[in-house]
Coordinates of C-alpha atoms and ligand atoms in Angstrom, one line a residue:
X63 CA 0.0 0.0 0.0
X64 CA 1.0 3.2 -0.8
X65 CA 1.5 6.1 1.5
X66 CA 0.5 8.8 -1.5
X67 CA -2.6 10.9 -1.7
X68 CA -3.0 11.9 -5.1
X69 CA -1.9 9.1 -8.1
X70 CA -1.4 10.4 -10.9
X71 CA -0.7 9.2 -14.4
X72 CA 1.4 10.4 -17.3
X73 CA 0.1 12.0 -20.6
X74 CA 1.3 8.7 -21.6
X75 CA -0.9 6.8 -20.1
X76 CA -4.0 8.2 -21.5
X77 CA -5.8 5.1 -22.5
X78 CA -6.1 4.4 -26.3
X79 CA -8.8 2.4 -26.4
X80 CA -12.2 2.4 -25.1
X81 CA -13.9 -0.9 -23.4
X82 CA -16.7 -2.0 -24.7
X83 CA -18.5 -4.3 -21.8
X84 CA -20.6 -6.1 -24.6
X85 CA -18.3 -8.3 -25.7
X86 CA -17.8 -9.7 -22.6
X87 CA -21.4 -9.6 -20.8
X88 CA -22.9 -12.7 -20.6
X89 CA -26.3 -11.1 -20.9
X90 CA -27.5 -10.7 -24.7
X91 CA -28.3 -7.2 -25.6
X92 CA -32.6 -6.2 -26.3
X93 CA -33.6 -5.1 -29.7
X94 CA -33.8 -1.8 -29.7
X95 CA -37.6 -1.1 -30.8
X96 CA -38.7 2.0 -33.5
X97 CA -41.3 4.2 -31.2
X98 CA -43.8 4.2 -34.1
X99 CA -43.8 0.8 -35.7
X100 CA -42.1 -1.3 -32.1
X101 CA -40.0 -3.8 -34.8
X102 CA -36.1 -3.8 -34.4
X103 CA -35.0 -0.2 -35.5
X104 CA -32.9 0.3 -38.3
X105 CA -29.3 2.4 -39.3
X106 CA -31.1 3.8 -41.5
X107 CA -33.8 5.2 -39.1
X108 CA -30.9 5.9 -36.5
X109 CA -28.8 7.5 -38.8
X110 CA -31.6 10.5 -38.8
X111 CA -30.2 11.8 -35.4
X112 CA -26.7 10.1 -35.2
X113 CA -23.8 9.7 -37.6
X114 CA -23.0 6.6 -38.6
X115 CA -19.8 6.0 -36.7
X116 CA -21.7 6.4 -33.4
X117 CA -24.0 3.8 -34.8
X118 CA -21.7 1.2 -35.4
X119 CA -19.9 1.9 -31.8
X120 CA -23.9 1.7 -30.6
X121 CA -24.3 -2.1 -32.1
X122 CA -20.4 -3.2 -31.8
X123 CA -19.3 -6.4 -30.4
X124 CA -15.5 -5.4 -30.5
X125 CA -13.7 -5.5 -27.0
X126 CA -11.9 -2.3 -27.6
X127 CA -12.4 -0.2 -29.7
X128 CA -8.9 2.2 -30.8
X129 CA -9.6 6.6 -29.6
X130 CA -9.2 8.3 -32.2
X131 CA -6.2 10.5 -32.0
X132 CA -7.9 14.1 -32.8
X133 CA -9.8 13.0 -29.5
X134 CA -7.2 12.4 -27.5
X135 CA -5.2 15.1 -28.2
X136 CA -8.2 16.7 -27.1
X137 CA -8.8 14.7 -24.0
X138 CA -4.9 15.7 -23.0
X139 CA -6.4 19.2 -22.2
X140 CA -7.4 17.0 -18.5
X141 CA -7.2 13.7 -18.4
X142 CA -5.3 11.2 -17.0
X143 CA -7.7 12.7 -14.4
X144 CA -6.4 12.5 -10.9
X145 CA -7.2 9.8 -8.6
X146 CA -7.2 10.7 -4.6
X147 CA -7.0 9.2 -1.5
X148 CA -9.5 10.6 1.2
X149 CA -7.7 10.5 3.8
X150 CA -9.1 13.5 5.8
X151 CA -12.3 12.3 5.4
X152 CA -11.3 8.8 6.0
X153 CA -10.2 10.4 9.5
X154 CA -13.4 12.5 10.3
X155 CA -15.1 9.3 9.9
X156 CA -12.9 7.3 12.1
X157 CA -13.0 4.2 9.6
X158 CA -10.6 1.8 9.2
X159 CA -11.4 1.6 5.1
X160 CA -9.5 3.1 2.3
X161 CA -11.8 5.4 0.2
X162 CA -10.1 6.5 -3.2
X163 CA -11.9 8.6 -5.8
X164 CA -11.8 9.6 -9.1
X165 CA -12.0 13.8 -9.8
X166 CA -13.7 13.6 -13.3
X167 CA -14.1 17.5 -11.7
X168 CA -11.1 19.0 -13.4
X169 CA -12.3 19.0 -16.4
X170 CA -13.0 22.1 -18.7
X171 CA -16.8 21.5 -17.9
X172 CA -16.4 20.2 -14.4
X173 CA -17.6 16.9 -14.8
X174 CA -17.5 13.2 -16.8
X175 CA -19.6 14.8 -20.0
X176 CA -16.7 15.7 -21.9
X177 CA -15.6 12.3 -22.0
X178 CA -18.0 11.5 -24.9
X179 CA -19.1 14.9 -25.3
X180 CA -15.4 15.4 -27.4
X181 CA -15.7 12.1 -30.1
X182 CA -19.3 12.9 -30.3
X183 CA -18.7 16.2 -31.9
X184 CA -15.7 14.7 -33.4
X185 CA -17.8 11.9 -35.0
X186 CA -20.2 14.3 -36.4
X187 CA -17.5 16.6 -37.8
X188 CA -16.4 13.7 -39.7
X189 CA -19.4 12.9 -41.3
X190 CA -20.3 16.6 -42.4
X191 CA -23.0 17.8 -39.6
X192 CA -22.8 21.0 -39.5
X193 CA -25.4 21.4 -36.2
X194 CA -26.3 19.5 -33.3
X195 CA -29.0 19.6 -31.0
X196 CA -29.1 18.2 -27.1
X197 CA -31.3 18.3 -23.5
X198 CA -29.6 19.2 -20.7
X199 CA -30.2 18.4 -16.7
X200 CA -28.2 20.3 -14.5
X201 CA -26.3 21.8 -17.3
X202 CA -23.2 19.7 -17.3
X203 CA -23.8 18.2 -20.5
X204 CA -25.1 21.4 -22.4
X205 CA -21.6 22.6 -21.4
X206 CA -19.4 19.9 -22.0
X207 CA -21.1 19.6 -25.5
X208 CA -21.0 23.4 -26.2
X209 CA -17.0 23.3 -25.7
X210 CA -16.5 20.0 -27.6
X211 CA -18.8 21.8 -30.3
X212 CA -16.6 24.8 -30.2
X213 CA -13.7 23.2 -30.9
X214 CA -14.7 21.3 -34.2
X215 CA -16.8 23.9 -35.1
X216 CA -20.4 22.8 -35.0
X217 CA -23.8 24.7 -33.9
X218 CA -25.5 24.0 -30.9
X219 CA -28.9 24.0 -30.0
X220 CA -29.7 23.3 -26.0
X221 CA -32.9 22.2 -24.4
X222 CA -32.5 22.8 -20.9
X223 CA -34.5 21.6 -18.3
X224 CA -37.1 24.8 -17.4
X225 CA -36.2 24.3 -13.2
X226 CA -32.6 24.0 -14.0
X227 CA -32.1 27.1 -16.4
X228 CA -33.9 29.3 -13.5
X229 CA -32.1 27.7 -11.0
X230 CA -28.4 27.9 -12.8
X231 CA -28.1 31.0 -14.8
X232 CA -24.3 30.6 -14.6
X233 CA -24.6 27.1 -16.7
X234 CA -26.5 28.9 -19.2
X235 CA -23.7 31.7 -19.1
X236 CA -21.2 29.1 -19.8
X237 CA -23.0 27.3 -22.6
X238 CA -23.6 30.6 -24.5
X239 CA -19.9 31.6 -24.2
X240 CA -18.6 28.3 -26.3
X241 CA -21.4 30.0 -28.8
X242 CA -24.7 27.6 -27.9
X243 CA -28.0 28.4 -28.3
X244 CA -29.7 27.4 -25.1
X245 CA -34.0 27.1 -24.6
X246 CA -35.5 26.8 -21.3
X247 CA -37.8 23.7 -22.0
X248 CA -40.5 22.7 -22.5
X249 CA -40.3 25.3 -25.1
X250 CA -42.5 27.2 -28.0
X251 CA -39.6 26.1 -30.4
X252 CA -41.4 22.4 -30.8
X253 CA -44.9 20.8 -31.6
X254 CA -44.1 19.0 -28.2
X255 CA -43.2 21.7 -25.9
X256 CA -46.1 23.6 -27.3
X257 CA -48.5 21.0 -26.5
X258 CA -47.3 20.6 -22.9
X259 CA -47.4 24.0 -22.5
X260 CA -50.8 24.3 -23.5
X261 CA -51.8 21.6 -21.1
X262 CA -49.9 23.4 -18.1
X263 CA -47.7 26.9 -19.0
X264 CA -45.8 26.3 -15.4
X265 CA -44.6 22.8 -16.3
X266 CA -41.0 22.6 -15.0
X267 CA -39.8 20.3 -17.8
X268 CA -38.3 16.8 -17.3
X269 CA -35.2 15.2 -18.9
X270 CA -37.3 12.8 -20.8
X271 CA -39.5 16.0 -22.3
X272 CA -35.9 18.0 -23.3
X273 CA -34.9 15.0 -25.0
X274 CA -38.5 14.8 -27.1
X275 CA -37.7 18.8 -28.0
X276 CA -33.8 17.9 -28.8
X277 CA -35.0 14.5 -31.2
X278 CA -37.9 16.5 -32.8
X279 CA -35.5 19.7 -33.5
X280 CA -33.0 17.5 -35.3
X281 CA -35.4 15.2 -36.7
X282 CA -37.7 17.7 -38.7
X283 CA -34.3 19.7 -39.4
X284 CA -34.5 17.9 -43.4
X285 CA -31.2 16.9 -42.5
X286 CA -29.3 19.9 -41.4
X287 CA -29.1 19.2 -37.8
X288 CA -28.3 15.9 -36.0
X289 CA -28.7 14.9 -32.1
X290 CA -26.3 14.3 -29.5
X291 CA -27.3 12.2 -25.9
X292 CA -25.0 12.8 -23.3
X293 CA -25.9 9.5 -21.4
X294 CA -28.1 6.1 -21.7
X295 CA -27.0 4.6 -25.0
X296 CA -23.7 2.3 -25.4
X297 CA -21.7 4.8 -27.5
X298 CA -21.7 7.3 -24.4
X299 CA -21.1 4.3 -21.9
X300 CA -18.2 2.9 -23.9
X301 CA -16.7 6.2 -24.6
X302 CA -16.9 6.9 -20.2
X303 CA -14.8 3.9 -19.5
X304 CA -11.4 5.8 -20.1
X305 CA -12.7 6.5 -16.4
X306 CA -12.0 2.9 -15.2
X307 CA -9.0 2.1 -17.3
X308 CA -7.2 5.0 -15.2
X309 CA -8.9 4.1 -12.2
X310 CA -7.3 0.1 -12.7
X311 CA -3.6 1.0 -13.8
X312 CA -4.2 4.0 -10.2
X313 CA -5.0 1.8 -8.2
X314 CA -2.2 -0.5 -8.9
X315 CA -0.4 2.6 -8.2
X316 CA -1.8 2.9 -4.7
X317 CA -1.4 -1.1 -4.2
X318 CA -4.4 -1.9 -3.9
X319 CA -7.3 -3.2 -5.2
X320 CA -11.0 -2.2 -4.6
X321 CA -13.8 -4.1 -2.6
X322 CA -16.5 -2.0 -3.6
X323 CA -16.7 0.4 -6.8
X324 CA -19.5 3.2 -6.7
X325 CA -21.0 5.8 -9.0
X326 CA -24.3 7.8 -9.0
X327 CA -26.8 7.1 -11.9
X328 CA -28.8 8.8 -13.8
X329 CA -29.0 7.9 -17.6
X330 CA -25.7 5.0 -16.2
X331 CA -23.4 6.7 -17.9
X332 CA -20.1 8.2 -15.5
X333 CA -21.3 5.2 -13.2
X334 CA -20.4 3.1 -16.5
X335 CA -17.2 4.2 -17.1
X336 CA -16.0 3.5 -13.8
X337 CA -17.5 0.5 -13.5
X338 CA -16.9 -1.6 -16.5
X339 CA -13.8 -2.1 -16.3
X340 CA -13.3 -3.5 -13.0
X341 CA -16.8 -5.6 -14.1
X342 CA -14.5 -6.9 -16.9
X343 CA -11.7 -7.9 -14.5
X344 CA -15.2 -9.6 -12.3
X345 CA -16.0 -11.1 -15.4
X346 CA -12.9 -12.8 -16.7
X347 CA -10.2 -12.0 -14.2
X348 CA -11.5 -13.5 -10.9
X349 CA -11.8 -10.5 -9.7
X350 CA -14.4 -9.8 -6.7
X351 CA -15.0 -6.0 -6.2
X352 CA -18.8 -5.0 -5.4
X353 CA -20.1 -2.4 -8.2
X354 CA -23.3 -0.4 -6.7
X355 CA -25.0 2.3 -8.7
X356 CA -26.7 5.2 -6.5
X357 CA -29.9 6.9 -7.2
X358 CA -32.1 9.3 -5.6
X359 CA -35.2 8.0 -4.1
X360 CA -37.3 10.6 -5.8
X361 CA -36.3 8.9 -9.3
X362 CA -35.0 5.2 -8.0
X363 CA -35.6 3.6 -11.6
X364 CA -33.0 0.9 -11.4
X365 CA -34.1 -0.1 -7.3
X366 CA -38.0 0.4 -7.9
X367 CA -38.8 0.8 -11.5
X368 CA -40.1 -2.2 -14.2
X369 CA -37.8 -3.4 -16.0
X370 CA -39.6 -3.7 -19.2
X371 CA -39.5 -1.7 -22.9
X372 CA -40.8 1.6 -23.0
X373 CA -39.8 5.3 -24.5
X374 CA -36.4 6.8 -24.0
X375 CA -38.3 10.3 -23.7
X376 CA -41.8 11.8 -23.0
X377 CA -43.2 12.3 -26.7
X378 CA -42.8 9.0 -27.5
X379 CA -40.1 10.1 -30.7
X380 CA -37.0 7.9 -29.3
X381 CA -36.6 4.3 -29.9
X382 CA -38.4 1.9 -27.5
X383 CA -35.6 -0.1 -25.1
X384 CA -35.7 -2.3 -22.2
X385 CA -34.7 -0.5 -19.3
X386 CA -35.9 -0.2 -15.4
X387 CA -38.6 2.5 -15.9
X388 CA -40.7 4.6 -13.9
X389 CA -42.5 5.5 -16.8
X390 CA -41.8 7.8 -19.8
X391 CA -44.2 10.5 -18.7
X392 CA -43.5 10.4 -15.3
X393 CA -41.9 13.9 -13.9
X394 CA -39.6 13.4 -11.0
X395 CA -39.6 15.8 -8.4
X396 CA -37.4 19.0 -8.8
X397 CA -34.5 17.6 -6.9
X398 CA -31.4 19.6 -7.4
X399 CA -29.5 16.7 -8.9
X400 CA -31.3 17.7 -12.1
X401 CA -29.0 14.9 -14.0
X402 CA -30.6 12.2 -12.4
X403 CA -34.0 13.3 -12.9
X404 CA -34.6 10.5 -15.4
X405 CA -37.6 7.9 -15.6
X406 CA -35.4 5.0 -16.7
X407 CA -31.5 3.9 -17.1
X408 CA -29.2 2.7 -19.8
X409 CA -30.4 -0.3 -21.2
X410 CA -26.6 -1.7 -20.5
X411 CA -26.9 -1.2 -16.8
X412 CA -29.8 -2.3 -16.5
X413 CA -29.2 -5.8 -18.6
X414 CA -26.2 -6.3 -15.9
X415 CA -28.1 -5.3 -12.7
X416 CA -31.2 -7.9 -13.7
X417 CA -28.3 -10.5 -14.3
X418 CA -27.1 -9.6 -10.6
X419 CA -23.8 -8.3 -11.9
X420 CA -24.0 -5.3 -10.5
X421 CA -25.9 -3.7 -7.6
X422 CA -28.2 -0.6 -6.3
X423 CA -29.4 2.0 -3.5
X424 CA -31.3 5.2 -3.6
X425 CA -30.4 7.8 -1.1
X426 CA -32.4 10.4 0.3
X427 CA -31.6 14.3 -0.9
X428 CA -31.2 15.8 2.7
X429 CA -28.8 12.9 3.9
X430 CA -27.0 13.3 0.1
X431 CA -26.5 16.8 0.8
X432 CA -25.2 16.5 4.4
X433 CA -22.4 14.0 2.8
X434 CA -21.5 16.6 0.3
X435 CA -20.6 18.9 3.1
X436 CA -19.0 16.8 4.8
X437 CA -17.3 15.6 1.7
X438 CA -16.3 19.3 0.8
X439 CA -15.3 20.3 4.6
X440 CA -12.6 17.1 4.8
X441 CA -11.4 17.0 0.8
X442 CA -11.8 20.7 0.2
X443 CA -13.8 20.4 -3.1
X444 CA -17.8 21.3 -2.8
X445 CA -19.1 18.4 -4.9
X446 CA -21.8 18.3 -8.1
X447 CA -25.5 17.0 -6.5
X448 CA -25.2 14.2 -8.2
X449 CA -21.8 12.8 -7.2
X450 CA -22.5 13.5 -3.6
X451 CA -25.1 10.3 -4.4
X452 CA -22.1 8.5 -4.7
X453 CA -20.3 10.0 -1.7
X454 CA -23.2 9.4 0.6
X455 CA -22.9 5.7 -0.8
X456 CA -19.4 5.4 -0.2
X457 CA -19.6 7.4 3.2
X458 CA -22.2 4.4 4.4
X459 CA -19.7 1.1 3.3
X460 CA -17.1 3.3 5.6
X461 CA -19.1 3.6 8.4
X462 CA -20.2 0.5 8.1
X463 CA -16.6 -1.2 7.7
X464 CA -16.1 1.1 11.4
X465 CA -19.2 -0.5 12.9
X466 CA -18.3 -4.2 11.4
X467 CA -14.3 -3.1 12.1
X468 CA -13.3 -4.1 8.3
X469 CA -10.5 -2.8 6.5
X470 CA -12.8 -2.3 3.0
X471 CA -11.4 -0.8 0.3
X472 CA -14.2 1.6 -1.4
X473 CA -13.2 3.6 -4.8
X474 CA -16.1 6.0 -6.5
X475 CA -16.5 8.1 -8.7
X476 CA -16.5 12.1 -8.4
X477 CA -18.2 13.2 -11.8
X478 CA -18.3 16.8 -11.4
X479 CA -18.1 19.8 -8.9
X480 CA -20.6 21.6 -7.7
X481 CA -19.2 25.2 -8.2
X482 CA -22.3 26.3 -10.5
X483 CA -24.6 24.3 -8.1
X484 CA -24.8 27.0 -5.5
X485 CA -28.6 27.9 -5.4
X486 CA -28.8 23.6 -3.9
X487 CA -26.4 24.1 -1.5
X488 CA -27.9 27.5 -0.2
X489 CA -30.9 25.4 0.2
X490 CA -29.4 22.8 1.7
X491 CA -27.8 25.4 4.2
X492 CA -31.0 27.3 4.7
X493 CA -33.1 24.1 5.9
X494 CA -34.7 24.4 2.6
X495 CA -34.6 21.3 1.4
X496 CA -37.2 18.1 1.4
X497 CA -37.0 14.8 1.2
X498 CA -38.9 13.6 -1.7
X499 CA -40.2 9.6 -0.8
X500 CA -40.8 7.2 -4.0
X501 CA -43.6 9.0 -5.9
X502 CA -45.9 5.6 -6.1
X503 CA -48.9 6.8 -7.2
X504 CA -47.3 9.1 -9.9
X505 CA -45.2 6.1 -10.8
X506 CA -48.0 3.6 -11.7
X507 CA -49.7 6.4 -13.5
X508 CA -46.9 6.6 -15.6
X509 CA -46.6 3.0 -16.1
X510 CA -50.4 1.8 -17.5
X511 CA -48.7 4.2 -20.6
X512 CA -45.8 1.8 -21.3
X513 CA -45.4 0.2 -24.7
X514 CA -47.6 -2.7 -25.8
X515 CA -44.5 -4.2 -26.9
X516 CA -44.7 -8.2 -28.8
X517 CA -41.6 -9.4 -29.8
Ligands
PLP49 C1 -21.9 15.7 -12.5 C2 -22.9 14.7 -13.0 N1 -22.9 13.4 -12.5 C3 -23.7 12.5 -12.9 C4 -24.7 12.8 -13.8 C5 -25.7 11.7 -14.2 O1 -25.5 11.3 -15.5 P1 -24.9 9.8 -15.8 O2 -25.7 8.8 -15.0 O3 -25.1 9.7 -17.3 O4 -23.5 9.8 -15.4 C6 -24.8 14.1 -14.4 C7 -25.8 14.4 -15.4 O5 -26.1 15.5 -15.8 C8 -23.9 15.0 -13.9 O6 -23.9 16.3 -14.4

């Protein structure tokens, strides 16, 4: 064991290939379903919203699959990424386990998103788009997007969740200075957000009705604009796993080898990369480590949802999958982790937690938010709403190593700071904020809408 706290790689050792966990998952993937006409979708009806590069990565069996190197001389602007050692707040907790984590925080956008944010717009460039369109959560993906867009030169249209663009003015700032165009949504801009404006002009939008704006903006664009998804589908998982790959050659760094691996989820996709490839080394390496998603209880797809096909956004315009869903129309509560404020999970994950591969927990927002702080008060950086999922996850295996007296090793992952997440942690501070239960009732609402899916 080392007696570091920071391990750091080399520019060297900036992985050059991505893992793709499909070629070694002993779970077969779904067919992926066309929302109007539910039979297997097409290339040619993906290839409406998404080069066809990102479609082949989508459907690949390959193991690895080579970074191009236009994206990793891009990806040398941050990464290797630091790992740490929290060993302050390893001592305010008074637990005997080792807790590691990955900063995906020093990026230029301050969290994972770049990751796939940079060959997405890369991708595109290659093919000729000129224009992309997206949805946005807390923001973080609007702005890793708008910078990767800025550098290879491409438009950007945002749809960004309507409690989010009040509540983060500063994301919106930061989108519109890499040159985006960024819509509070539900919108006028669409047939959608018009019609769920006319059913209620003070809806606070949802992921799943941004992405229905973003798809329908590209997909009635005759061709000049295309759509980019900054989570869910296995391009964006495969292209987050340059997250584990540093995280395995770190740790062997630090000497040691983790018991449990953690990351918060939301569409899957920064608790993906982190997790794969120790799941790989589970898989055909013998090794043993515990891999547990967190989730908020106000949107707890993977613990409580169905796990079933149904629509990858509100409108019913993406394809059809089979993922733990709370139901495409159903609005989670405003928490302030707007990026997991989503009704289901990637299709990926959710394959692999069914199979028992991989494990769950929701967490409470007040609880989350008191592990941020005490996250931020030991390790100095204030932490993105959604990580601090992950921190109160990884928080709990070290008190619970303390109460069980365990030496555990727990790694997780950081995917962003929180330094344009202010207004949540004023709330926090003030008392403000609630604890949202599982919405039941709202949940089985949503579900008698799924999919009358026959295969
Ligand atoms: C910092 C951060 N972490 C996590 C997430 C959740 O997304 P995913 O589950 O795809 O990693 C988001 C989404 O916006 C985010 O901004």
């Amino acid at each position: 064991m080392s007696d570091a706290t920071r391990f750091i790689l080399n520019e060297s050792d900036l992985p050059k290939f991505w893992y793709n966990i499909n070629a070694d998952s002993p779970v077969p993937p779904n067919p992926v379903l066309h929302p109007g006409t539910m039979e297997p979708v097409t290339p040619d009806f993906l290839s409406v919203l998404f080069p066809m590069d990102l479609i082949m990565q989508e459907i690949s069996a390959e193991r690895f699959i080579e970074i191009p190197e236009e994206v990793r001389e891009i990806y040398k602007l941050y990464r290797p990424t630091p790992l740490l050692r929290a060993r302050r707040l390893e001592k305010a907790l008074g637990t005997p386990a080792h807790i590691y984590y990955k900063n995906e925080g020093v990026s230029p956008a301050g969290s994972h998103k770049p990751n796939t944010a940079i060959p997405q717009a890369f991708y595109n460039k290659v093919a000729g788009t000129k224009a992309l369109t997206t949805e946005t959560g807390a923001g973080q993906w609007g702005s890793a997007l708008s910078l990767a867009c800025s550098f290879f030169d491409l438009d950007l249209e945002v749809y960004m969740v309507k409690v989010s663009y009040n509540s983060k003015p500063y994301r919106r700032i930061f989108m519109e200075t890499f040159g985006a165009q960024v819509y509070a949504s539900p919108t006028d801009r669409t047939n959608y957000g018009r019609s769920v404006l006319a059913d209620d002009p003070n809806n606070p939008g949802s992921l799943g009705m941004a992405i229905s704006e973003a798809v329908e903006a590209a997909a009635t664009s005759n061709g000049a604009k295309k759509y980019s998804l900054g989570s869910v589908l296995n391009h964006v998982l495969l292209h987050q796993t340059v997250i584990g790959e540093e995280a395995l050659k770190q740790m062997d760094m630090a000497n040691e080898y983790p018991d449990v691996v953690i990351g918060c989820a939301g569409g899957g996709s920064n608790f993906s990369g982190i997790a794969f490839p120790f799941l790989r080394e589970n898989l055909k390496n013998g090794k043993r480590a515990r891999i547990v998603a967190v989730e908020p209880t106000a949107a707890p797809s993977l613990t409580k949802g169905v796990y079933t096909f149904d629509y990858g956004d509100s409108a019913k315009m993406a394809p059809i999958v089979k993922m733990h869903t709370l139901g495409h129309d159903f609005i989670p509560p405003s928490i302030h982790a707007g990026g997991l404020r989503y009704h289901g999970m990637a299709p990926t994950v959710c394959a692999l937690y069914d199979a028992g591969l991989i494990s769950a927990v929701a967490v409470k927002q007040k609880a989350t938010f008191e592990a941020a702080v005490q996250f931020a008060k030991a390790e100095g950086i204030i932490p993105a709403p959604e990580s601090a999922h992950a921190i109160r996850a990884a928080i709990d295996e070290a008190l619970d190593a303390k109460e069980k007296g365990e030496k555990r090793v727990i790694l997780f992952n950081l995917s962003g700071h929180g330094n344009f997440d202010m207004t949540a942690y004023e709330a926090y501070l003030g008392g403000g904020l609630e604890d949202y239960e599982y919405p039941a009732e709202a949940v089985q609402e949503s579900l008698k809408k799924l999919p009358q899916v026959q295969l």
